[in-house]
mmCIF file of C-alpha atoms in Angstrom:
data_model
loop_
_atom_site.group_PDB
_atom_site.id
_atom_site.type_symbol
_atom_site.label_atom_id
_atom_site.label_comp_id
_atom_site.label_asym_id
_atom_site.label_seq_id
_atom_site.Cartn_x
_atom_site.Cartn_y
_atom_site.Cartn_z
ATOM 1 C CA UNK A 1020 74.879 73.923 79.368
ATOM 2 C CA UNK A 1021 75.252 73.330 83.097
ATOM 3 C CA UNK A 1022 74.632 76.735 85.557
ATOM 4 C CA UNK A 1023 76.103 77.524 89.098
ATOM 5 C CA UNK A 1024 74.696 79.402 91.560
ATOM 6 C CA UNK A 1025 77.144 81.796 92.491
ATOM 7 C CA UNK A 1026 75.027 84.343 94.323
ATOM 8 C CA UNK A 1027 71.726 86.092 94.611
ATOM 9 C CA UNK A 1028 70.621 89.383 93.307
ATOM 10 C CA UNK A 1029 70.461 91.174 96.716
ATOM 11 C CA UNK A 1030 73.511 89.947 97.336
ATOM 12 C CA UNK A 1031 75.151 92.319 94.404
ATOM 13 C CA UNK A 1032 75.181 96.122 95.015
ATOM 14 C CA UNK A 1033 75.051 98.239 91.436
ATOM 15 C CA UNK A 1034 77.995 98.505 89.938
ATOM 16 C CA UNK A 1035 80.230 96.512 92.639
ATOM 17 C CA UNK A 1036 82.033 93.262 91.378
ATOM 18 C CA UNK A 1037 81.948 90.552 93.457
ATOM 19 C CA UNK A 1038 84.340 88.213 92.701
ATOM 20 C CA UNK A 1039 83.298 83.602 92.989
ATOM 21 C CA UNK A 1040 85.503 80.977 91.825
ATOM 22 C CA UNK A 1041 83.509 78.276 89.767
ATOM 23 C CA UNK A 1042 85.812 75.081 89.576
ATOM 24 C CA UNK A 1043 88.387 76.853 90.554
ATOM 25 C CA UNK A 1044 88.077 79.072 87.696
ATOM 26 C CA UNK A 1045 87.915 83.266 89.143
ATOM 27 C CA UNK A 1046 84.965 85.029 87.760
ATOM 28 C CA UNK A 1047 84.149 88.740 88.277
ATOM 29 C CA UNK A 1048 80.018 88.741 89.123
ATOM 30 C CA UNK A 1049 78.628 92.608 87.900
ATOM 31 C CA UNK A 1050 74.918 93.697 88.342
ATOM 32 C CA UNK A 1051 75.125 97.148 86.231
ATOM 33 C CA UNK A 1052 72.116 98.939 84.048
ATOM 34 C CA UNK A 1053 69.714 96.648 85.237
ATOM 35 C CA UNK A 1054 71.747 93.280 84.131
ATOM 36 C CA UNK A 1055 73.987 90.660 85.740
ATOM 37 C CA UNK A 1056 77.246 89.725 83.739
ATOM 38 C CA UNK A 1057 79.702 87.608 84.008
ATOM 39 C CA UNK A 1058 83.575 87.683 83.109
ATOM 40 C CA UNK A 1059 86.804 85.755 83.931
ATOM 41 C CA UNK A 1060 88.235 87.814 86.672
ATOM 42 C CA UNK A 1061 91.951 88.253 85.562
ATOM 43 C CA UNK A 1062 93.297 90.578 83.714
ATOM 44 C CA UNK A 1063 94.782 89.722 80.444
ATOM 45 C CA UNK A 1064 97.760 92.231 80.734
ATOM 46 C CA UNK A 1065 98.629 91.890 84.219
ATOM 47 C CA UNK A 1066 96.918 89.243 86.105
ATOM 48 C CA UNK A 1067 95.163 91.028 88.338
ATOM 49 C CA UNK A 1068 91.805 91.062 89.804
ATOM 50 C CA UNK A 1069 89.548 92.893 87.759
ATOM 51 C CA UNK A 1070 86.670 92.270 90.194
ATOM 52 C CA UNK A 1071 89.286 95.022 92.006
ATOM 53 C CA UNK A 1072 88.475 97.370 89.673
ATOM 54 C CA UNK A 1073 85.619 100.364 89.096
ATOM 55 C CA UNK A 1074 82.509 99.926 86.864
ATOM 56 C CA UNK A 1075 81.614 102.702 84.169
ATOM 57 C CA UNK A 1076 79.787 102.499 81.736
ATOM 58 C CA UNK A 1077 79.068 98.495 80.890
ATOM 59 C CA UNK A 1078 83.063 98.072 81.583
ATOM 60 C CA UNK A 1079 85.089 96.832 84.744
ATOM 61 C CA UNK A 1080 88.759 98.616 84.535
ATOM 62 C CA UNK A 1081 92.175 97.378 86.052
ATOM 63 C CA UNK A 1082 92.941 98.792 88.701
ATOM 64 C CA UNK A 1083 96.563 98.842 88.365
ATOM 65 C CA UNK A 1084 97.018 100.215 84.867
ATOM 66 C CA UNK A 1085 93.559 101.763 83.390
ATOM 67 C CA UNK A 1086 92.380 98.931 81.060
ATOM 68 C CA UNK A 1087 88.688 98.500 80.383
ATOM 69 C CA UNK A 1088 87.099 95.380 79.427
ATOM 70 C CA UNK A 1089 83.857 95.376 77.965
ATOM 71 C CA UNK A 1090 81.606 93.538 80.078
ATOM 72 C CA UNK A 1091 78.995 91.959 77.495
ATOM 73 C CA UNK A 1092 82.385 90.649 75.013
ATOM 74 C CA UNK A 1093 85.156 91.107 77.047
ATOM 75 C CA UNK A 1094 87.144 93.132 74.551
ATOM 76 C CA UNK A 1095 89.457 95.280 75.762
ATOM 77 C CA UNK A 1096 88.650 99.147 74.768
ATOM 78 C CA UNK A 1097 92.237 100.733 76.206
ATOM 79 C CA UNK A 1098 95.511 99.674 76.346
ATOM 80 C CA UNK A 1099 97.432 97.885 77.923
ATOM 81 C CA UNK A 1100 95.060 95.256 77.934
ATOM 82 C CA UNK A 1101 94.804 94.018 73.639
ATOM 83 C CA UNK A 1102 93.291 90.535 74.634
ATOM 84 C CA UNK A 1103 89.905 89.994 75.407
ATOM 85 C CA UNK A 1104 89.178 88.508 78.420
ATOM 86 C CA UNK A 1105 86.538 85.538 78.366
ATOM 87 C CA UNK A 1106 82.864 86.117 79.506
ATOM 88 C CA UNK A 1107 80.021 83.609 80.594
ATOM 89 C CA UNK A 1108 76.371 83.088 80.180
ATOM 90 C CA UNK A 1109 74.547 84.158 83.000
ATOM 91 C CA UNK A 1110 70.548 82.958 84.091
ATOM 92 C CA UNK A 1111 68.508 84.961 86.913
ATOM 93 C CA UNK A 1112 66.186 81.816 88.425
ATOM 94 C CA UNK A 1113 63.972 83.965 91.275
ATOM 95 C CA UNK A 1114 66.513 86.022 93.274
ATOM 96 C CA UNK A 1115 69.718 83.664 92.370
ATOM 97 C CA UNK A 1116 72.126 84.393 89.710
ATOM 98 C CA UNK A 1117 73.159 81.406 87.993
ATOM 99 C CA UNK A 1118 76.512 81.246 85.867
ATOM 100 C CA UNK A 1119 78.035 78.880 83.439
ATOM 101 C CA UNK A 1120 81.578 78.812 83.097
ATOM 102 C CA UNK A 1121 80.713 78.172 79.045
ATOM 103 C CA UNK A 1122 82.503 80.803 76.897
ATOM 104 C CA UNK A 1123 79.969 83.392 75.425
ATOM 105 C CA UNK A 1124 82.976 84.966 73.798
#
């Protein structure tokens, strides 16, 4: 499995998405109860960016129309949204987060 730097730790403020594009692929970055996850940064009702959105609870929700995605499988837990949205193995090396674009789910 081959890993990207795509920030470091200081770098991501609790419970702020920060959004990097890995081949060209968006991903929203999320440091929230003391873990770092990763998860493809659109949408799967609206294409929007989720990394847009607020963080509650382990989710990230859409800004425009309320859906949460869980951040550890991506499942949706409100509608709109009934896809899931894909999420990605993430390694902490030191201070930098590391992130494989590798489907988890």
């Amino acid at each position: 499995m081959s890993y990207v730097r795509v920030a470091t730790l200081s770098e991501l403020a609790e419970d702020t998405p920060k959004r990097v594009e890995i081949d060209g692929t968006p991903v929203s970055i999320v440091r929230t109860e003391g873990e770092v996850f990763a998860i493809y940064d659109i949408c799967s009702h609206a294409n929007v960016s989720l990394s847009e959105g607020e963080v509650e609870d382990c989710a990230i929700e859409c800004w425009l129309h309320g859906s949460t995605f869980d951040l550890r499988t991506g499942k949706p837990s409100g509608l709109p949204a009934t896809r899931p949205v894909p999420v990605y193995p993430v390694k902490i090396e030191g201070d930098d987060v590391l992130v494989s674009l590798t489907q988890e789910s």
